mmCIF file of C-alpha atoms in Angstrom:
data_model
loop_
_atom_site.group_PDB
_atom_site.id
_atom_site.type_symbol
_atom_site.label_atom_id
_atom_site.label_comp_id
_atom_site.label_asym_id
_atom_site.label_seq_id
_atom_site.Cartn_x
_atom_site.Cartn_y
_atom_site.Cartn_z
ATOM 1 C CA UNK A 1378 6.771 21.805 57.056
ATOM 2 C CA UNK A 1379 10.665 21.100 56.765
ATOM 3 C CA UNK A 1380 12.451 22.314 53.674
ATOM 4 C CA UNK A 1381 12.843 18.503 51.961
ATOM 5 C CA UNK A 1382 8.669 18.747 52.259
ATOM 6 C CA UNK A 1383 8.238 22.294 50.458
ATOM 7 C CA UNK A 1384 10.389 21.595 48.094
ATOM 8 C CA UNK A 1385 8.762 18.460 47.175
ATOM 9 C CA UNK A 1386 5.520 20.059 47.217
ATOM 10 C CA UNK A 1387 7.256 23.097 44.267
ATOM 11 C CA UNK A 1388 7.930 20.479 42.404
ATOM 12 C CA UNK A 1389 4.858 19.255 42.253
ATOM 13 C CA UNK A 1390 3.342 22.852 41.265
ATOM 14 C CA UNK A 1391 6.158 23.113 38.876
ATOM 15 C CA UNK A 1392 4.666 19.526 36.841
ATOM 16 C CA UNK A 1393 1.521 21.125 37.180
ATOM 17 C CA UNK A 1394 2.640 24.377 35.096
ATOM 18 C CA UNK A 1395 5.323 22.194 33.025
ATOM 19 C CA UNK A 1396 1.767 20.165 31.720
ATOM 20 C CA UNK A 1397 -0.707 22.744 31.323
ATOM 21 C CA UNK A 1398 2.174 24.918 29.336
ATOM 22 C CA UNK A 1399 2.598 21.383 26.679
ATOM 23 C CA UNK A 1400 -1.321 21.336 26.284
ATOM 24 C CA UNK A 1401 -1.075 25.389 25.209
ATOM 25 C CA UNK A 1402 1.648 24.543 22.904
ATOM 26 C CA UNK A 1403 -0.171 21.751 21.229
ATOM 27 C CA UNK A 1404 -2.998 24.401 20.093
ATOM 28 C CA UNK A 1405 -0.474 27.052 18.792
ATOM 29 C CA UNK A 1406 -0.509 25.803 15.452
ATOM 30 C CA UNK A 1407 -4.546 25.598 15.337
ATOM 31 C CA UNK A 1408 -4.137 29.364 15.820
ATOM 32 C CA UNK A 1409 -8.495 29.137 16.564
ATOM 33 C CA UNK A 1410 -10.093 26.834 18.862
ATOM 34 C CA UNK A 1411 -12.812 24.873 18.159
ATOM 35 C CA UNK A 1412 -15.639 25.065 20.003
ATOM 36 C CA UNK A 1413 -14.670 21.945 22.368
ATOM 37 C CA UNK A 1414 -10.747 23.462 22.806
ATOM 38 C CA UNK A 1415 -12.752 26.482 24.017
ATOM 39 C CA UNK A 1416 -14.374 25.064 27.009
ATOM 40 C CA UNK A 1417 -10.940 22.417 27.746
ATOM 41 C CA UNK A 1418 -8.571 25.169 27.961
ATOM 42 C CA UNK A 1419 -11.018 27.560 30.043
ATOM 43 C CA UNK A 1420 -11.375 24.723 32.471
ATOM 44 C CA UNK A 1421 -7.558 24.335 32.598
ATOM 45 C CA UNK A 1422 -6.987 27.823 33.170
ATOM 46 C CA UNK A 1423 -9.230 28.509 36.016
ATOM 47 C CA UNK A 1424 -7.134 25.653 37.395
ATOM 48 C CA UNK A 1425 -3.918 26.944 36.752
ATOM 49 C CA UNK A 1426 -4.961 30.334 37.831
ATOM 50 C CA UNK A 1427 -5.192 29.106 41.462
ATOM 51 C CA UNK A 1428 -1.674 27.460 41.108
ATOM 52 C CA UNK A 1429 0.230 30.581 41.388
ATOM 53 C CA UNK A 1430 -0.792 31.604 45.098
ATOM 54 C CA UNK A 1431 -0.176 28.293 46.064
ATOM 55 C CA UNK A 1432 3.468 28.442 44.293
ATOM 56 C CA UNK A 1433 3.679 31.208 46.072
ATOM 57 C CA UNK A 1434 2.909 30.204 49.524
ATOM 58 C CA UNK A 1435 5.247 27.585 49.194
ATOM 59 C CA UNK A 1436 8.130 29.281 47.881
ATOM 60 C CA UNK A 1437 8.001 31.722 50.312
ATOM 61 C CA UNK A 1438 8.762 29.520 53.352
ATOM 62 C CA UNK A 1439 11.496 28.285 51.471
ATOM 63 C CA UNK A 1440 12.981 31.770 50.861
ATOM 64 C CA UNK A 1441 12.679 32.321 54.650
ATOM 65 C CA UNK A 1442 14.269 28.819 55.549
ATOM 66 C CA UNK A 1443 17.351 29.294 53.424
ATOM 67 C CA UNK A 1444 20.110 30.810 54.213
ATOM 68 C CA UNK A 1445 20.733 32.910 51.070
ATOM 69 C CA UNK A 1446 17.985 33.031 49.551
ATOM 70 C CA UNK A 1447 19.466 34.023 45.898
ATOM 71 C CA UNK A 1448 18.891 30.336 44.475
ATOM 72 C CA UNK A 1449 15.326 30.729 45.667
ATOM 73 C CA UNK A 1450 14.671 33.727 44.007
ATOM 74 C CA UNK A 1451 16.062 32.534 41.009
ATOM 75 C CA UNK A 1452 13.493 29.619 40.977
ATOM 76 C CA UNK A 1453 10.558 32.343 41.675
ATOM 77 C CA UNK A 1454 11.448 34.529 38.704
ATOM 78 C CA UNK A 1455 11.647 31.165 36.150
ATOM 79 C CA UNK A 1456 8.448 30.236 37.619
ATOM 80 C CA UNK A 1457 6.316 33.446 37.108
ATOM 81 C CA UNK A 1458 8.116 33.755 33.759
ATOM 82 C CA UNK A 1459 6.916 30.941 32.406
ATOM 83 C CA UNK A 1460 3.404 30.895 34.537
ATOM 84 C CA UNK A 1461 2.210 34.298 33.574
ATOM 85 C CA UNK A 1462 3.447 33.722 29.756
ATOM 86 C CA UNK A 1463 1.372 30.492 29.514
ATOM 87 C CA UNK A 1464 -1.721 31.939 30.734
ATOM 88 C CA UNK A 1465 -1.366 34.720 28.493
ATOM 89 C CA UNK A 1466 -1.056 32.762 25.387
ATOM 90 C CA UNK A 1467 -4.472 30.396 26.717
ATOM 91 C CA UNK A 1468 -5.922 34.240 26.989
ATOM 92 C CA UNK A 1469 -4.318 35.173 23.483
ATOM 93 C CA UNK A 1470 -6.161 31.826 21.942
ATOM 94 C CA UNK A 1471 -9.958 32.394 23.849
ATOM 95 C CA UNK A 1472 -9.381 36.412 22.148
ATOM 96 C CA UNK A 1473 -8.920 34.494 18.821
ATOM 97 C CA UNK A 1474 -11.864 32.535 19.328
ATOM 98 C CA UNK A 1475 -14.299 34.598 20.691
ATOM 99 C CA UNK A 1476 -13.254 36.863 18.003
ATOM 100 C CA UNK A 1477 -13.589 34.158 14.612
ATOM 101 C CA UNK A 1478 -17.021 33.598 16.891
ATOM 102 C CA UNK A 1479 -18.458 37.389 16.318
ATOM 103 C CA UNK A 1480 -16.554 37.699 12.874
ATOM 104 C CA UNK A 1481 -18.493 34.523 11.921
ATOM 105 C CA UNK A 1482 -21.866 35.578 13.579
ATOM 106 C CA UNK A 1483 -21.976 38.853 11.225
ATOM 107 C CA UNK A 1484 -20.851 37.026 8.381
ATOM 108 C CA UNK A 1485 -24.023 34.697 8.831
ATOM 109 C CA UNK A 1486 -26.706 37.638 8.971
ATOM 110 C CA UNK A 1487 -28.333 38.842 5.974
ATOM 111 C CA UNK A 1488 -29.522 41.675 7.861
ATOM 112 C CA UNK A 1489 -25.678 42.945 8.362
ATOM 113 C CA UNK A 1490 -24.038 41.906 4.499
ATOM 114 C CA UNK A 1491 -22.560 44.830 3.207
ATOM 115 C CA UNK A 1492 -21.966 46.862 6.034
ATOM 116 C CA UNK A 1493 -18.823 44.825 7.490
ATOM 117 C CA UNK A 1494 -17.296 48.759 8.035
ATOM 118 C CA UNK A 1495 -19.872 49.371 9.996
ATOM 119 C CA UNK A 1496 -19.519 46.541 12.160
ATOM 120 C CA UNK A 1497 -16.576 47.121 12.944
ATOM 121 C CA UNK A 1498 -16.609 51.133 13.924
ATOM 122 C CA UNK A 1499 -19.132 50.459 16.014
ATOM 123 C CA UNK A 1500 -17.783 47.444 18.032
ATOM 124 C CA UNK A 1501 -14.822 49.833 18.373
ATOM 125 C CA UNK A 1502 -16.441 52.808 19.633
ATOM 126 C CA UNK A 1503 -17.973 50.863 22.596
ATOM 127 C CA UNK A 1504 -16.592 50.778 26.073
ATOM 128 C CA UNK A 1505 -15.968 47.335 25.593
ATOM 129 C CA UNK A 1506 -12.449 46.311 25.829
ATOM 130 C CA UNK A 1507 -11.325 49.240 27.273
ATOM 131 C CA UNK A 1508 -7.817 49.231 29.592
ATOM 132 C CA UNK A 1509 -8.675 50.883 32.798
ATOM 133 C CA UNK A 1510 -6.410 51.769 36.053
ATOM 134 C CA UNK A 1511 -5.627 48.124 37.960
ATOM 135 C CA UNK A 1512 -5.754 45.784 35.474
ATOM 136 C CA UNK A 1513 -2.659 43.406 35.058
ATOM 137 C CA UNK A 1514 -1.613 43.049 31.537
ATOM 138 C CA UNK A 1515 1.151 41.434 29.649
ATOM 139 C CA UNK A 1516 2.756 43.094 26.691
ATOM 140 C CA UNK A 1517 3.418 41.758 23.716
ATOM 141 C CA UNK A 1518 6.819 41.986 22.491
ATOM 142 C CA UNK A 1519 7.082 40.396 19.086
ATOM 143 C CA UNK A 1520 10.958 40.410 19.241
ATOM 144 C CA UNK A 1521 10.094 37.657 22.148
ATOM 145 C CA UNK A 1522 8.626 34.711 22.699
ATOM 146 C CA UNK A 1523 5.454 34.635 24.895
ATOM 147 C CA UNK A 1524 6.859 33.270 27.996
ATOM 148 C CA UNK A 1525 9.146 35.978 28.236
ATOM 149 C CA UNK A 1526 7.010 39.078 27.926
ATOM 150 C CA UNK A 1527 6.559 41.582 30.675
ATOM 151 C CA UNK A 1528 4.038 41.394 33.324
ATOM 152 C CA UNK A 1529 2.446 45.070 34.424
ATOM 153 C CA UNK A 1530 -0.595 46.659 35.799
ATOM 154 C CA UNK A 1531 -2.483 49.702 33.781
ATOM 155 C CA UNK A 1532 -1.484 52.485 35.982
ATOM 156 C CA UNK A 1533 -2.694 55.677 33.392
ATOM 157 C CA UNK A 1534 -5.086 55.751 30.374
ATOM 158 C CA UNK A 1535 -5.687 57.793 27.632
ATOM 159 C CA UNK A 1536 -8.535 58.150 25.969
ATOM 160 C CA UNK A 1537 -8.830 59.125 22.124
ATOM 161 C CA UNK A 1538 -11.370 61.847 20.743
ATOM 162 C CA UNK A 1539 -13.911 59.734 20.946
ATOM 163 C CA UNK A 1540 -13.566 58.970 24.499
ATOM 164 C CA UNK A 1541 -12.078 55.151 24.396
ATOM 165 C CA UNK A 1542 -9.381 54.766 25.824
ATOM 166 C CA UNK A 1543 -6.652 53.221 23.573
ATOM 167 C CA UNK A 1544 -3.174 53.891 24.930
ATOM 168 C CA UNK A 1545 -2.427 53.151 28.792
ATOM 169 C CA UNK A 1546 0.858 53.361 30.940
ATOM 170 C CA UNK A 1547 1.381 50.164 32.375
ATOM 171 C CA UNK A 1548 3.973 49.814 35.467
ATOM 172 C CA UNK A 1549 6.396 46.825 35.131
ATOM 173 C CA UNK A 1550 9.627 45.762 36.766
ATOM 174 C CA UNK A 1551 11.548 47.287 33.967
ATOM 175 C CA UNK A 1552 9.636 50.880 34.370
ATOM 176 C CA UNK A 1553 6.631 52.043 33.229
ATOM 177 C CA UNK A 1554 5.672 51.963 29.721
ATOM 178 C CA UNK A 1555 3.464 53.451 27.702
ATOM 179 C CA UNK A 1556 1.905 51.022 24.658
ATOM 180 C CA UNK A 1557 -1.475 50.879 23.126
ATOM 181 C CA UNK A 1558 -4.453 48.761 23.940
ATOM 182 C CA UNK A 1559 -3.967 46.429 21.382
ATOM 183 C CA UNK A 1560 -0.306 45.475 22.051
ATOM 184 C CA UNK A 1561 -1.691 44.766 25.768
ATOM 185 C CA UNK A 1562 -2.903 40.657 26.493
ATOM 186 C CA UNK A 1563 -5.109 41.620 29.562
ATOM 187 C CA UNK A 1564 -5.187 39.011 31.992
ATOM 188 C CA UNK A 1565 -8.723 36.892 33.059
ATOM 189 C CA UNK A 1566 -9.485 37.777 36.412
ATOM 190 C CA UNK A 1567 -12.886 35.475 37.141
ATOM 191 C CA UNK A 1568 -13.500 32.765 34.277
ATOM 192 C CA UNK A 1569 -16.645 30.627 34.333
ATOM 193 C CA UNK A 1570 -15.596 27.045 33.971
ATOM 194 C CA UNK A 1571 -19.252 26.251 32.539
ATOM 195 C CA UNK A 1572 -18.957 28.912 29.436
ATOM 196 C CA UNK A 1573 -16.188 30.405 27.506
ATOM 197 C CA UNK A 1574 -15.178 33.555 28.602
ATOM 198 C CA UNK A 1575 -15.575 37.281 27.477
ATOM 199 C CA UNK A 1576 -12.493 38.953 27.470
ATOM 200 C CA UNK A 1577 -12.552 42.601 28.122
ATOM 201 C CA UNK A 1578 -9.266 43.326 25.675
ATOM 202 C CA UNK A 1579 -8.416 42.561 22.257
ATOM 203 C CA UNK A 1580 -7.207 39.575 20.594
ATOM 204 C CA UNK A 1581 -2.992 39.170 21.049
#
């Protein structure tokens, strides 16, 4: 494929990301999904979860056409920027959900009134939700907005005296950094497009 081709074919990936990142803006205000947002933006993002390789296919036969490349890598960095912040913030909104989901289901049982402490020590004393070594992340960074936070992968964890682990080391392009679990937006590795997901880490 000449160079005129690929880049015709980026651009089209680039509409692709510039229209699924307008639908995640028009549910920021919602804050939590309704049950019929839940399964429309977990069908979008196993979509746009298969865009990226394909991005990335592309732009790197461009990078190896060009003569200096420095352009190029200008348009990968924007790209991943704004991909990887979009699908955190979809991942950020099905945490929110799922969570109002539970919060709502113990709310609604006579069997668990009264005990809402209870509830919630031993949700957090479970495994579930746990970082562990490999998994990419993106940390939050509330002095930025989403788009612009930093991509990593858990490299380290530490676990508290309870034995869940709550604090991981997490290597980036800026260095590794150590923050805990809950200022982590781990990223959905195989979604269901027939169910709303589970997500292993805690709400954004």
């Amino acid at each position: 494929m000449d160079l005129k081709s690929l880049k015709k074919t980026r651009a089209s990936y680039k509409a692709k990301l510039t229209i699924f990142k307008s639908y995640i803006e028009t549910l920021l205000p919602n804050k939590i999904l309704n049950s019929i947002q839940v399964f429309e933006i977990t069908a979008r993002l196993n979509k746009i979860l298969d865009l990226y390789s394909e991005f990335d296919s592309v732009q790197t036969d461009i990078e190896a056409i060009v003569e200096i490349p420095g352009d190029e890598h200008k348009e990968r960095e924007i790209f991943e920027t704004s991909y990887f912040g979009c699908v955190a913030v979809a991942q950020e909104l099905l945490s929110a959900a799922s969570a109002e989901q539970e919060t709502g289901s113990v709310a609604s049982s006579g069997a668990n009134a009264g005990k809402p402490d209870l509830q919630i020590r031993n949700k957090w004393r479970t495994d579930k939700g746990q970082p562990h070594p490999g998994d990419m992340v993106v940390i939050k960074d509330d002095r930025l907005p989403p788009n612009r936070w930093l991509l990593g992968r858990v490299t380290t964890v530490y676990p508290g005296t309870d034995g869940v682990n709550r604090v991981a080391d997490v290597a980036t392009t800026s260095g590794t950094l150590r923050r805990a679990w809950n200022r982590l937006c781990p990223l959905p590795m195989n979604l269901d497009q027939d169910a709303a997901p589970a997500p292993r880490g805690p709400a954004c």
